[in-house]
Tab-separated table of C-alpha atoms and ligand atoms in Angstrom:
chain	number	residue	atom	x	y	z
A	6	MET	CA	107.055	97.134	110.629
A	7	SER	CA	107.354	94.843	108.455
A	8	SER	CA	104.324	93.185	106.356
A	9	VAL	CA	105.005	89.833	108.269
A	10	GLU	CA	104.043	91.384	111.887
A	11	ALA	CA	101.410	93.321	110.479
A	12	LEU	CA	98.818	91.227	111.993
A	13	ALA	CA	99.660	90.182	114.811
A	14	THR	CA	100.756	93.857	115.702
A	15	ALA	CA	96.621	95.125	114.490
A	16	LEU	CA	95.267	91.860	115.990
A	17	ARG	CA	96.282	93.653	119.426
A	18	SER	CA	94.606	97.144	118.691
A	19	GLU	CA	90.632	97.405	118.896
A	20	THR	CA	89.995	98.111	115.619
A	21	PRO	CA	88.515	94.678	113.854
A	22	VAL	CA	90.941	94.070	110.335
A	23	PHE	CA	89.133	93.100	107.710
A	24	SER	CA	90.582	90.435	104.685
A	25	ALA	CA	90.216	89.720	101.723
A	26	TRP	CA	89.368	86.542	99.942
A	27	CYS	CA	91.206	85.222	97.500
A	28	GLY	CA	90.250	81.380	95.741
A	29	LEU	CA	91.508	82.612	92.187
A	30	PRO	CA	94.626	80.692	91.007
A	31	GLU	CA	96.353	84.401	90.398
A	32	PRO	CA	98.570	86.271	92.826
A	33	ALA	CA	98.086	89.393	91.476
A	34	VAL	CA	94.686	88.390	92.368
A	35	ALA	CA	95.763	89.226	96.202
A	36	GLY	CA	98.181	92.136	95.439
A	37	ILE	CA	95.338	93.886	93.326
A	38	LEU	CA	93.162	93.824	96.202
A	39	ALA	CA	95.680	94.273	99.572
A	40	ARG	CA	96.279	96.985	97.431
A	41	GLU	CA	92.703	98.590	98.481
A	42	PRO	CA	93.187	100.618	101.717
A	43	GLY	CA	90.238	99.515	103.984
A	44	TYR	CA	91.919	96.476	103.536
A	45	GLY	CA	94.420	95.113	106.512
A	46	CYS	CA	95.092	91.848	105.310
A	47	VAL	CA	94.310	89.648	102.654
A	48	VAL	CA	93.408	85.573	102.449
A	49	VAL	CA	94.952	83.101	99.899
A	50	ASP	CA	92.814	79.896	100.185
A	51	MET	CA	93.593	76.958	99.254
A	52	GLN	CA	90.999	74.939	101.049
A	53	HIS	CA	88.376	75.594	98.537
A	54	GLY	CA	89.985	78.016	96.476
A	55	MET	CA	91.991	76.952	93.156
A	56	VAL	CA	94.889	78.626	94.737
A	57	ASP	CA	98.021	75.496	94.903
A	58	ALA	CA	101.205	76.305	97.244
A	59	LEU	CA	102.987	77.850	94.416
A	60	THR	CA	100.155	80.682	94.045
A	61	ALA	CA	100.376	80.926	97.116
A	62	ILE	CA	104.135	81.889	98.206
A	63	ARG	CA	103.921	84.089	95.176
A	64	ALA	CA	100.920	85.973	96.323
A	65	ILE	CA	102.627	86.392	99.458
A	66	PRO	CA	105.775	89.123	98.321
A	67	LEU	CA	103.068	90.916	96.028
A	68	VAL	CA	100.575	91.418	98.920
A	69	ALA	CA	103.499	93.116	101.227
A	70	ALA	CA	104.805	95.034	97.857
A	71	ALA	CA	100.933	97.226	99.044
A	72	GLY	CA	102.464	96.533	102.876
A	73	LYS	CA	99.740	94.420	103.649
A	74	PRO	CA	100.298	90.538	105.846
A	75	CYS	CA	98.563	87.874	103.738
A	76	LEU	CA	96.656	85.145	105.465
A	77	PRO	CA	96.473	81.864	103.599
A	78	ARG	CA	94.157	79.268	103.931
A	79	ILE	CA	95.816	75.611	103.944
A	80	PRO	CA	94.392	72.296	102.675
A	81	VAL	CA	92.520	70.351	105.550
A	82	GLY	CA	95.342	68.659	107.451
A	83	ASP	CA	98.196	69.588	105.679
A	84	PHE	CA	100.180	70.819	108.062
A	85	ALA	CA	103.258	70.856	106.018
A	86	THR	CA	102.078	72.823	103.808
A	87	ALA	CA	101.624	75.299	106.643
A	88	SER	CA	105.058	75.877	107.308
A	89	ARG	CA	106.111	76.380	104.546
A	90	LEU	CA	103.644	79.095	103.939
A	91	LEU	CA	105.379	80.423	106.607
A	92	ASP	CA	108.823	80.434	105.376
A	93	ALA	CA	107.466	81.930	102.588
A	94	GLY	CA	106.313	85.260	104.684
A	95	ALA	CA	103.086	83.889	105.184
A	96	SER	CA	101.822	86.482	109.302
A	97	GLY	CA	99.807	83.506	110.027
A	98	ILE	CA	98.153	80.101	108.518
A	99	ILE	CA	94.013	79.603	108.922
A	100	ALA	CA	93.429	75.687	109.263
A	101	PRO	CA	90.176	74.303	108.669
A	102	MET	CA	88.157	71.732	110.762
A	103	ILE	CA	90.269	71.641	113.298
A	104	ASN	CA	88.052	69.395	115.705
A	105	THR	CA	90.160	67.775	118.203
A	106	VAL	CA	92.656	68.736	120.721
A	107	GLU	CA	95.121	66.334	118.569
A	108	ASP	CA	94.457	68.035	115.821
A	109	ALA	CA	95.408	71.083	117.494
A	110	ARG	CA	98.377	70.590	118.477
A	111	ALA	CA	99.566	69.195	114.944
A	112	PHE	CA	99.201	72.506	113.923
A	113	ALA	CA	100.629	74.056	116.165
A	114	SER	CA	103.949	71.966	115.823
A	115	ALA	CA	103.904	72.751	112.869
A	116	THR	CA	103.999	76.407	113.157
A	117	LYS	CA	105.594	77.336	116.540
A	118	TYR	CA	109.364	76.861	116.918
A	119	PRO	CA	110.357	74.788	120.316
A	120	PRO	CA	109.738	74.898	122.639
A	121	VAL	CA	106.173	75.941	122.020
A	122	GLY	CA	105.907	73.455	118.497
A	123	GLY	CA	108.429	71.763	116.576
A	124	ARG	CA	108.597	74.182	112.801
A	125	SER	CA	111.446	72.929	111.101
A	126	TRP	CA	114.117	75.700	109.947
A	127	GLY	CA	113.993	77.452	106.579
A	128	PRO	CA	112.679	81.296	106.448
A	129	HIS	CA	113.908	81.953	103.156
A	130	ALA	CA	111.437	84.637	102.559
A	131	ALA	CA	110.253	85.050	105.865
A	132	LEU	CA	113.745	86.526	107.121
A	133	PRO	CA	114.197	89.401	104.492
A	134	LEU	CA	110.185	90.163	104.312
A	135	SER	CA	110.255	90.515	108.048
A	136	GLY	CA	113.782	92.761	107.776
A	137	ARG	CA	115.157	90.227	110.257
A	138	ASP	CA	118.539	88.337	110.626
A	139	GLY	CA	117.949	83.929	111.511
A	140	ALA	CA	118.481	84.962	115.032
A	141	GLY	CA	116.217	88.583	115.534
A	142	TYR	CA	113.225	86.033	113.468
A	143	PHE	CA	113.937	83.090	115.955
A	144	THR	CA	113.143	84.731	118.872
A	145	ASP	CA	110.292	86.515	117.350
A	146	ALA	CA	108.740	83.795	114.490
A	147	ASN	CA	106.099	82.531	117.515
A	148	GLY	CA	104.797	85.825	118.163
A	149	ILE	CA	104.607	87.523	114.885
A	150	SER	CA	103.466	84.408	112.919
A	151	VAL	CA	99.253	84.247	113.882
A	152	THR	CA	97.357	80.885	114.121
A	153	PHE	CA	93.843	80.324	113.546
A	154	ALA	CA	92.583	77.072	114.374
A	155	MET	CA	88.810	77.004	112.201
A	156	ILE	CA	86.084	75.757	114.666
A	157	GLU	CA	83.500	75.126	112.328
A	158	THR	CA	81.983	71.440	113.471
A	159	ARG	CA	79.998	70.481	116.541
A	160	GLU	CA	82.870	68.444	117.663
A	161	ALA	CA	84.978	71.935	117.929
A	162	LEU	CA	81.953	73.484	119.355
A	163	GLY	CA	82.015	71.072	121.710
A	164	GLY	CA	85.601	71.462	122.485
A	165	ILE	CA	86.285	74.748	122.519
A	166	ASP	CA	88.136	75.378	125.525
A	167	ASP	CA	90.671	72.674	125.322
A	168	ILE	CA	91.292	73.987	121.759
A	169	LEU	CA	91.754	77.055	122.736
A	170	ALA	CA	94.559	75.808	125.986
A	171	VAL	CA	96.700	74.330	123.049
A	172	ASP	CA	99.832	76.483	123.529
A	173	GLY	CA	100.823	77.591	119.890
A	174	ILE	CA	96.789	78.448	119.005
A	175	ASP	CA	96.732	82.142	118.783
A	176	ALA	CA	93.171	82.100	117.401
A	177	ILE	CA	89.774	80.451	116.254
A	178	PHE	CA	88.182	81.691	113.090
A	179	ILE	CA	85.081	80.679	112.583
A	180	GLY	CA	83.005	79.654	109.604
A	181	PRO	CA	79.489	79.862	109.540
A	182	PHE	CA	78.789	78.010	106.913
A	183	ASP	CA	80.488	73.837	107.907
A	184	LEU	CA	78.692	75.666	111.324
A	185	SER	CA	75.471	75.387	109.322
A	186	ILE	CA	76.197	72.578	107.993
A	187	ALA	CA	77.042	70.679	111.739
A	188	LEU	CA	74.426	72.459	113.118
A	189	SER	CA	71.255	71.415	111.634
A	190	ASN	CA	72.782	67.224	110.835
A	191	GLY	CA	73.364	67.932	107.344
A	192	SER	CA	69.730	69.458	106.668
A	193	ALA	CA	70.735	72.793	105.663
A	194	ILE	CA	73.341	75.799	104.458
A	195	ALA	CA	72.413	78.590	106.913
A	196	PRO	CA	75.466	80.437	108.239
A	197	ASP	CA	72.657	83.670	108.919
A	198	GLY	CA	70.480	81.491	111.199
A	199	ASP	CA	69.339	81.342	114.677
A	200	GLU	CA	71.534	78.505	116.156
A	201	VAL	CA	74.601	79.522	113.837
A	202	ASN	CA	74.485	82.761	115.799
A	203	ARG	CA	74.083	81.591	118.975
A	204	ALA	CA	76.812	79.135	118.294
A	205	ILE	CA	78.916	82.526	117.298
A	206	ASP	CA	78.311	84.022	120.160
A	207	HIS	CA	79.580	81.808	122.275
A	208	ALA	CA	82.445	81.393	120.857
A	209	LEU	CA	83.330	84.800	120.757
A	210	VAL	CA	82.251	84.399	124.962
A	211	ARG	CA	85.008	81.355	125.113
A	212	ALA	CA	87.501	82.876	122.678
A	213	ARG	CA	87.963	86.141	124.940
A	214	ALA	CA	87.695	84.159	127.729
A	215	ALA	CA	91.493	82.150	127.331
A	216	GLY	CA	92.809	85.314	126.074
A	217	LYS	CA	92.710	84.834	122.500
A	218	ARG	CA	92.226	86.696	119.247
A	219	ALA	CA	88.452	85.629	117.097
A	220	GLY	CA	87.876	85.782	113.293
A	221	ILE	CA	85.856	84.750	111.061
A	222	TYR	CA	84.336	84.618	107.854
A	223	ALA	CA	81.412	86.495	105.969
A	224	ALA	CA	79.515	86.021	103.153
A	225	SER	CA	79.075	90.169	103.278
A	226	GLY	CA	79.967	93.221	103.969
A	227	GLU	CA	76.695	93.459	106.013
A	228	ARG	CA	76.893	90.534	107.822
A	229	ALA	CA	80.894	92.092	108.291
A	230	ARG	CA	79.220	95.493	109.815
A	231	HIS	CA	77.569	92.968	112.210
A	232	PHE	CA	80.730	90.812	113.335
A	233	ALA	CA	83.112	93.861	113.407
A	234	GLY	CA	80.551	95.133	115.797
A	235	LEU	CA	80.529	91.604	117.859
A	236	GLY	CA	83.567	91.615	118.599
A	237	PHE	CA	86.047	89.780	116.385
A	238	ASP	CA	88.988	90.781	115.673
A	239	LEU	CA	90.213	89.489	112.104
A	240	VAL	CA	86.505	89.475	109.412
A	241	ALA	CA	87.182	88.013	106.098
A	242	ILE	CA	84.696	89.142	103.673
A	243	GLY	CA	83.236	87.939	100.684
A	244	SER	CA	85.379	86.568	97.345
A	245	ASP	CA	87.624	87.806	94.652
A	246	THR	CA	84.996	86.459	92.322
A	247	ALA	CA	82.258	87.704	93.945
A	248	PHE	CA	84.140	91.324	94.239
A	249	MET	CA	84.409	90.319	90.333
A	250	SER	CA	81.248	89.519	89.356
A	251	ALA	CA	79.291	92.223	91.899
A	252	GLY	CA	81.805	95.253	89.861
A	253	ALA	CA	80.539	94.027	86.895
A	254	ALA	CA	77.445	94.093	87.866
A	255	SER	CA	77.310	97.409	89.344
A	256	MET	CA	78.914	98.954	86.299
A	257	LEU	CA	76.725	97.121	83.471
A	258	ALA	CA	73.258	98.392	85.390
A	259	ALA	CA	74.998	102.075	85.100
A	260	ALA	CA	75.796	101.430	81.351
A	261	THR	CA	71.911	100.181	80.932
A	262	ALA	CA	70.422	102.941	83.041
B	11	LIG	C1	82.964	78.045	106.773
B	11	LIG	O1	82.216	79.133	106.600
B	11	LIG	O2	82.240	76.981	106.246
B	11	LIG	C2	84.132	78.910	105.986
B	11	LIG	O3	84.868	77.606	105.685
B	11	LIG	C3	84.828	79.801	105.336
B	11	LIG	O4	84.777	79.856	104.358
B	12	LIG	MG1	84.407	76.375	106.532
């Protein structure tokens, strides 16, 4: 099985996929993290990370060299970049701030070939990385390119069933930080708070009811374990900068103990 379809395949199993999260503008960082055996995936973050399109495109084969799928997060509304990343061999796309059915439809249109969407043809690196010729990739692409619509506002929560019902949206991905800002009416960042937890439980139930997948961001390993226990299919953990700081602090502590 190729790395391109590895995410879609893993999401069909009962075992949660733990993903690394990269925001540093260096493809090698994604390649290094991909070699960590416990990660089933690597997110490169173009929304809040320093990653630009070329860096994300260059990260994909380095992550694939470790046999892992790469899952970029695009900037808000940048659906044209979503198509480019799939052409480069990304295994799926996380789209932030999908608040309405119109947002979801625009996202699906850029990422799924007709008749589901309106993705344009040109999978230059996706063909060799997926091990398919043009006809084979065209047949399989909609099924192996996983679309995650981020649910992280009140509006999105309120319309979650309609967003989930959009053909071409395969999964939701919850952003607990933005959700906490929204649910507190802009008064707090409390991604572990009770109200956010209730919203997360609700969103997971709605995704299951729609027969779709659910991913979420976890700032810590403990929180990631909690989300995996709830039944999330994909849990992205921490960030490359946090991993570096934690590793540095731990080695320094050992050196000075
Ligand atoms: C959020 O928690 O809002 C996110 O977007 C996770 O990165
Ligand atoms: Mg967010």
